[in-house]
Amino acid sequence: MKRMVLILSVFIGIMACQQEDGSKISDKYQELFKLSKETEDEITSSDECKSLKKSLSGFAQYKEYYAAHGKAYQKGYSSTVDKEADRMACVEYLMGQTAFLSGLHSSQRKELLYLSLDKQKIKFEDKDSAPFITRQTGLQLIIRLLSIEKEDAILKALSDYCGTHEFRYGIYNDEAFNDFLISQISKNCKK
């Protein structure tokens, strides 16, 4: 079942970049990079997610938990055994919800943006690790933060990049896109 969800997620990532039409700003980008229904269902139905939802509340607790986890991923699919990828996917998914993000001050969202960028870098550092779902939730969190902060120039650049590149294994697993994402935010977004 998990393998099927991973395959569907990669496929949906590929499709997301092919649907770009250049119209609306902000909401369009959230839609462009959103999780598949299957991936979202897998995350929200997990015991890990239910536990985190009950135990964490408020920005400080979420940030502390997020900062403490996701510092490394096991080789291959081993992160499914140690649950690190599951924990990261859940906390990123929960923090990426509109109700959570809209309740934060802009400075807190910027802080979360830079923390999530650091986490996204880690997901690509080890070439032998494969935290597919958390790469998706991390990208979705980043896009939602950029949208709420109205970083339209960055979002447009990311969208334009999608329109001019093909992603063999989906946008979520494309290291060049990840590097472009990080460079765009680092250059154009003020802390």
Short mmCIF file of N, CA and C in Angstrom, two decimals, residues 71-183:
data_model
loop_
_atom_site.label_atom_id
_atom_site.label_comp_id
_atom_site.label_asym_id
_atom_site.label_seq_id
_atom_site.Cartn_x
_atom_site.Cartn_y
_atom_site.Cartn_z
N LYS A 71 16.72 15.42 11.44
CA LYS A 71 18.11 15.85 11.24
C LYS A 71 18.87 14.90 10.32
N ALA A 72 18.31 13.71 10.11
CA ALA A 72 18.91 12.72 9.21
C ALA A 72 17.87 11.67 8.87
N TYR A 73 18.08 11.02 7.75
CA TYR A 73 17.19 9.95 7.32
C TYR A 73 18.02 8.71 7.05
N GLN A 74 17.46 7.57 7.36
CA GLN A 74 18.16 6.30 7.16
C GLN A 74 18.31 6.00 5.67
N LYS A 75 19.23 5.12 5.37
CA LYS A 75 19.45 4.70 3.98
C LYS A 75 18.21 4.02 3.41
N GLY A 76 18.00 4.18 2.14
CA GLY A 76 16.88 3.53 1.46
C GLY A 76 15.56 3.84 2.12
N TYR A 77 14.83 2.82 2.44
CA TYR A 77 13.52 2.99 3.07
C TYR A 77 13.58 2.75 4.57
N SER A 78 14.77 2.75 5.15
CA SER A 78 14.91 2.46 6.58
C SER A 78 14.23 3.48 7.47
N SER A 79 14.01 4.68 6.99
CA SER A 79 13.32 5.70 7.79
C SER A 79 11.88 5.31 8.06
N THR A 80 11.36 4.36 7.29
CA THR A 80 10.02 3.89 7.60
C THR A 80 10.03 3.04 8.86
N VAL A 81 11.18 2.43 9.15
CA VAL A 81 11.31 1.61 10.36
C VAL A 81 11.48 2.49 11.59
N ASP A 82 12.34 3.51 11.49
CA ASP A 82 12.58 4.36 12.66
C ASP A 82 11.54 5.47 12.80
N LYS A 83 10.63 5.57 11.85
CA LYS A 83 9.48 6.50 11.89
C LYS A 83 9.87 7.98 11.77
N GLU A 84 11.14 8.28 11.51
CA GLU A 84 11.54 9.69 11.41
C GLU A 84 10.83 10.38 10.25
N ALA A 85 10.77 9.73 9.11
CA ALA A 85 10.09 10.33 7.96
C ALA A 85 8.60 10.51 8.25
N ASP A 86 8.00 9.56 8.96
CA ASP A 86 6.59 9.68 9.32
C ASP A 86 6.35 10.86 10.26
N ARG A 87 7.22 11.00 11.25
CA ARG A 87 7.09 12.12 12.19
C ARG A 87 7.19 13.45 11.46
N MET A 88 8.17 13.56 10.57
CA MET A 88 8.36 14.81 9.84
C MET A 88 7.17 15.10 8.92
N ALA A 89 6.70 14.09 8.22
CA ALA A 89 5.55 14.30 7.33
C ALA A 89 4.34 14.77 8.12
N CYS A 90 4.12 14.18 9.28
CA CYS A 90 2.97 14.56 10.11
C CYS A 90 3.08 15.98 10.62
N VAL A 91 4.23 16.33 11.19
CA VAL A 91 4.36 17.67 11.77
C VAL A 91 4.33 18.73 10.67
N GLU A 92 4.93 18.44 9.52
CA GLU A 92 4.88 19.41 8.41
C GLU A 92 3.45 19.55 7.89
N TYR A 93 2.75 18.45 7.80
CA TYR A 93 1.36 18.50 7.35
C TYR A 93 0.52 19.33 8.32
N LEU A 94 0.65 19.06 9.61
CA LEU A 94 -0.14 19.78 10.61
C LEU A 94 0.20 21.27 10.63
N MET A 95 1.48 21.60 10.52
CA MET A 95 1.87 23.02 10.51
C MET A 95 1.46 23.70 9.21
N GLY A 96 1.30 22.94 8.15
CA GLY A 96 0.92 23.51 6.86
C GLY A 96 -0.55 23.81 6.71
N GLN A 97 -1.34 23.48 7.71
CA GLN A 97 -2.77 23.74 7.63
C GLN A 97 -3.04 25.25 7.75
N THR A 98 -3.97 25.72 6.97
CA THR A 98 -4.28 27.15 6.92
C THR A 98 -4.63 27.70 8.29
N ALA A 99 -5.40 26.95 9.06
CA ALA A 99 -5.79 27.42 10.40
C ALA A 99 -4.57 27.66 11.28
N PHE A 100 -3.58 26.80 11.20
CA PHE A 100 -2.36 26.97 11.99
C PHE A 100 -1.56 28.17 11.48
N LEU A 101 -1.30 28.21 10.18
CA LEU A 101 -0.46 29.26 9.62
C LEU A 101 -1.08 30.65 9.73
N SER A 102 -2.38 30.75 9.54
CA SER A 102 -3.02 32.07 9.61
C SER A 102 -3.07 32.59 11.04
N GLY A 103 -2.91 31.72 12.02
CA GLY A 103 -2.88 32.14 13.42
C GLY A 103 -1.52 32.64 13.87
N LEU A 104 -0.52 32.54 13.00
CA LEU A 104 0.83 32.98 13.34
C LEU A 104 1.07 34.41 12.90
N HIS A 105 1.97 35.07 13.60
CA HIS A 105 2.44 36.40 13.19
C HIS A 105 3.40 36.21 12.02
N SER A 106 3.52 37.21 11.19
CA SER A 106 4.39 37.13 10.02
C SER A 106 5.81 36.73 10.39
N SER A 107 6.33 37.26 11.48
CA SER A 107 7.71 36.92 11.89
C SER A 107 7.82 35.44 12.25
N GLN A 108 6.77 34.86 12.82
CA GLN A 108 6.78 33.43 13.14
C GLN A 108 6.74 32.59 11.85
N ARG A 109 5.96 33.04 10.89
CA ARG A 109 5.90 32.32 9.61
C ARG A 109 7.25 32.37 8.90
N LYS A 110 7.92 33.51 8.96
CA LYS A 110 9.25 33.62 8.34
C LYS A 110 10.24 32.70 9.05
N GLU A 111 10.16 32.66 10.36
CA GLU A 111 11.02 31.76 11.14
C GLU A 111 10.76 30.31 10.74
N LEU A 112 9.51 29.96 10.60
CA LEU A 112 9.13 28.60 10.20
C LEU A 112 9.59 28.33 8.76
N LEU A 113 9.51 29.32 7.90
CA LEU A 113 9.95 29.16 6.52
C LEU A 113 11.43 28.79 6.47
N TYR A 114 12.26 29.52 7.20
CA TYR A 114 13.69 29.23 7.16
C TYR A 114 14.03 27.91 7.85
N LEU A 115 13.30 27.55 8.87
CA LEU A 115 13.49 26.25 9.51
C LEU A 115 13.09 25.13 8.53
N SER A 116 11.99 25.32 7.83
CA SER A 116 11.54 24.29 6.88
C SER A 116 12.50 24.19 5.69
N LEU A 117 13.12 25.29 5.30
CA LEU A 117 14.14 25.23 4.24
C LEU A 117 15.32 24.39 4.69
N ASP A 118 15.76 24.59 5.92
CA ASP A 118 16.86 23.78 6.46
C ASP A 118 16.49 22.31 6.46
N LYS A 119 15.26 22.00 6.84
CA LYS A 119 14.79 20.61 6.86
C LYS A 119 14.73 20.04 5.44
N GLN A 120 14.32 20.86 4.49
CA GLN A 120 14.21 20.40 3.10
C GLN A 120 15.60 20.09 2.54
N LYS A 121 16.60 20.87 2.90
CA LYS A 121 17.98 20.60 2.46
C LYS A 121 18.43 19.23 2.94
N ILE A 122 18.15 18.91 4.19
CA ILE A 122 18.56 17.64 4.79
C ILE A 122 17.95 16.46 4.03
N LYS A 123 16.75 16.62 3.54
CA LYS A 123 16.05 15.53 2.86
C LYS A 123 16.74 15.13 1.56
N PHE A 124 17.61 15.99 1.04
CA PHE A 124 18.32 15.70 -0.20
C PHE A 124 19.81 15.46 0.01
N GLU A 125 20.31 15.64 1.22
CA GLU A 125 21.75 15.53 1.47
C GLU A 125 22.30 14.12 1.23
N ASP A 126 21.64 13.12 1.76
CA ASP A 126 22.10 11.75 1.61
C ASP A 126 21.46 11.14 0.38
N LYS A 127 22.27 10.87 -0.61
CA LYS A 127 21.76 10.36 -1.90
C LYS A 127 21.09 8.99 -1.76
N ASP A 128 21.40 8.27 -0.69
CA ASP A 128 20.84 6.93 -0.52
C ASP A 128 19.56 6.92 0.30
N SER A 129 19.15 8.05 0.83
CA SER A 129 17.90 8.08 1.60
C SER A 129 16.76 8.46 0.66
N ALA A 130 15.56 8.12 1.07
CA ALA A 130 14.41 8.36 0.20
C ALA A 130 13.18 8.78 1.00
N PRO A 131 13.25 9.95 1.66
CA PRO A 131 12.07 10.40 2.42
C PRO A 131 11.04 11.07 1.51
N PHE A 132 10.41 10.28 0.63
CA PHE A 132 9.53 10.82 -0.40
C PHE A 132 8.38 11.65 0.15
N ILE A 133 7.65 11.10 1.09
CA ILE A 133 6.46 11.80 1.57
C ILE A 133 6.84 13.07 2.30
N THR A 134 7.89 13.04 3.09
CA THR A 134 8.28 14.25 3.81
C THR A 134 8.88 15.30 2.87
N ARG A 135 9.40 14.88 1.74
CA ARG A 135 9.80 15.88 0.74
C ARG A 135 8.56 16.62 0.23
N GLN A 136 7.47 15.88 0.07
CA GLN A 136 6.22 16.48 -0.39
C GLN A 136 5.63 17.42 0.66
N THR A 137 5.56 16.95 1.91
CA THR A 137 4.97 17.78 2.96
C THR A 137 5.83 19.01 3.21
N GLY A 138 7.14 18.86 3.09
CA GLY A 138 8.03 20.01 3.26
C GLY A 138 7.81 21.05 2.18
N LEU A 139 7.71 20.59 0.93
CA LEU A 139 7.46 21.52 -0.17
C LEU A 139 6.11 22.19 -0.01
N GLN A 140 5.10 21.42 0.37
CA GLN A 140 3.78 22.01 0.56
C GLN A 140 3.80 23.07 1.66
N LEU A 141 4.47 22.78 2.76
CA LEU A 141 4.57 23.75 3.85
C LEU A 141 5.26 25.03 3.37
N ILE A 142 6.35 24.88 2.65
CA ILE A 142 7.09 26.04 2.14
C ILE A 142 6.21 26.86 1.20
N ILE A 143 5.52 26.21 0.28
CA ILE A 143 4.65 26.92 -0.67
C ILE A 143 3.53 27.65 0.06
N ARG A 144 2.95 27.02 1.05
CA ARG A 144 1.88 27.68 1.81
C ARG A 144 2.41 28.88 2.58
N LEU A 145 3.59 28.76 3.14
CA LEU A 145 4.19 29.90 3.85
C LEU A 145 4.46 31.04 2.87
N LEU A 146 5.02 30.73 1.72
CA LEU A 146 5.27 31.77 0.71
C LEU A 146 3.97 32.41 0.24
N SER A 147 2.93 31.62 0.08
CA SER A 147 1.63 32.14 -0.36
C SER A 147 1.04 33.09 0.67
N ILE A 148 1.03 32.68 1.92
CA ILE A 148 0.46 33.52 2.98
C ILE A 148 1.27 34.80 3.14
N GLU A 149 2.58 34.70 2.97
CA GLU A 149 3.44 35.89 3.07
C GLU A 149 3.44 36.71 1.78
N LYS A 150 2.67 36.26 0.80
CA LYS A 150 2.52 36.97 -0.48
C LYS A 150 3.87 37.18 -1.19
N GLU A 151 4.68 36.14 -1.19
CA GLU A 151 5.96 36.15 -1.89
C GLU A 151 5.72 35.71 -3.34
N ASP A 152 4.92 36.52 -4.05
CA ASP A 152 4.46 36.16 -5.38
C ASP A 152 5.58 36.02 -6.40
N ALA A 153 6.63 36.83 -6.30
CA ALA A 153 7.74 36.74 -7.25
C ALA A 153 8.45 35.39 -7.13
N ILE A 154 8.63 34.93 -5.91
CA ILE A 154 9.28 33.62 -5.70
C ILE A 154 8.37 32.52 -6.23
N LEU A 155 7.09 32.60 -5.91
CA LEU A 155 6.14 31.58 -6.36
C LEU A 155 6.08 31.53 -7.89
N LYS A 156 6.10 32.69 -8.52
CA LYS A 156 6.07 32.74 -9.99
C LYS A 156 7.34 32.13 -10.56
N ALA A 157 8.49 32.43 -9.96
CA ALA A 157 9.75 31.85 -10.44
C ALA A 157 9.73 30.32 -10.32
N LEU A 158 9.18 29.82 -9.23
CA LEU A 158 9.08 28.36 -9.04
C LEU A 158 8.14 27.76 -10.09
N SER A 159 7.03 28.43 -10.33
CA SER A 159 6.07 27.96 -11.32
C SER A 159 6.68 27.98 -12.72
N ASP A 160 7.39 29.06 -13.04
CA ASP A 160 8.05 29.16 -14.34
C ASP A 160 9.08 28.04 -14.51
N TYR A 161 9.80 27.75 -13.45
CA TYR A 161 10.78 26.66 -13.48
C TYR A 161 10.08 25.34 -13.83
N CYS A 162 8.93 25.13 -13.22
CA CYS A 162 8.15 23.90 -13.51
C CYS A 162 7.76 23.84 -14.98
N GLY A 163 7.45 24.99 -15.55
CA GLY A 163 7.01 25.03 -16.93
C GLY A 163 8.12 24.78 -17.94
N THR A 164 9.37 24.90 -17.51
CA THR A 164 10.49 24.74 -18.45
C THR A 164 11.35 23.51 -18.17
N HIS A 165 10.99 22.73 -17.19
CA HIS A 165 11.78 21.54 -16.84
C HIS A 165 10.90 20.30 -16.77
N GLU A 166 11.49 19.18 -17.09
CA GLU A 166 10.80 17.91 -16.92
C GLU A 166 11.38 17.23 -15.69
N PHE A 167 10.53 16.55 -14.95
CA PHE A 167 10.95 15.91 -13.71
C PHE A 167 10.75 14.41 -13.83
N ARG A 168 11.84 13.72 -14.04
CA ARG A 168 11.79 12.27 -14.27
C ARG A 168 11.11 11.52 -13.13
N TYR A 169 11.42 11.90 -11.90
CA TYR A 169 10.85 11.21 -10.73
C TYR A 169 9.90 12.11 -9.94
N GLY A 170 9.39 13.13 -10.57
CA GLY A 170 8.46 14.03 -9.91
C GLY A 170 9.19 15.21 -9.28
N ILE A 171 8.49 16.29 -9.17
CA ILE A 171 9.07 17.52 -8.64
C ILE A 171 9.56 17.35 -7.20
N TYR A 172 8.86 16.53 -6.43
CA TYR A 172 9.21 16.38 -5.02
C TYR A 172 10.55 15.71 -4.83
N ASN A 173 10.99 14.96 -5.82
CA ASN A 173 12.24 14.22 -5.70
C ASN A 173 13.34 14.79 -6.58
N ASP A 174 13.12 15.95 -7.14
CA ASP A 174 14.08 16.55 -8.05
C ASP A 174 15.04 17.46 -7.29
N GLU A 175 16.29 17.04 -7.23
CA GLU A 175 17.29 17.79 -6.47
C GLU A 175 17.55 19.17 -7.07
N ALA A 176 17.55 19.27 -8.40
CA ALA A 176 17.77 20.57 -9.04
C ALA A 176 16.65 21.55 -8.69
N PHE A 177 15.40 21.07 -8.67
CA PHE A 177 14.29 21.94 -8.27
C PHE A 177 14.45 22.35 -6.81
N ASN A 178 14.82 21.41 -5.96
CA ASN A 178 15.02 21.71 -4.54
C ASN A 178 16.10 22.79 -4.37
N ASP A 179 17.20 22.66 -5.11
CA ASP A 179 18.27 23.67 -5.04
C ASP A 179 17.77 25.02 -5.53
N PHE A 180 16.97 25.02 -6.61
CA PHE A 180 16.40 26.26 -7.13
C PHE A 180 15.47 26.90 -6.11
N LEU A 181 14.63 26.09 -5.49
CA LEU A 181 13.71 26.56 -4.44
C LEU A 181 14.49 27.26 -3.33
N ILE A 182 15.50 26.61 -2.84
CA ILE A 182 16.30 27.16 -1.73
C ILE A 182 17.01 28.44 -2.15
N SER A 183 17.57 28.45 -3.36
CA SER A 183 18.28 29.66 -3.81
C SER A 183 17.32 30.84 -4.01
#
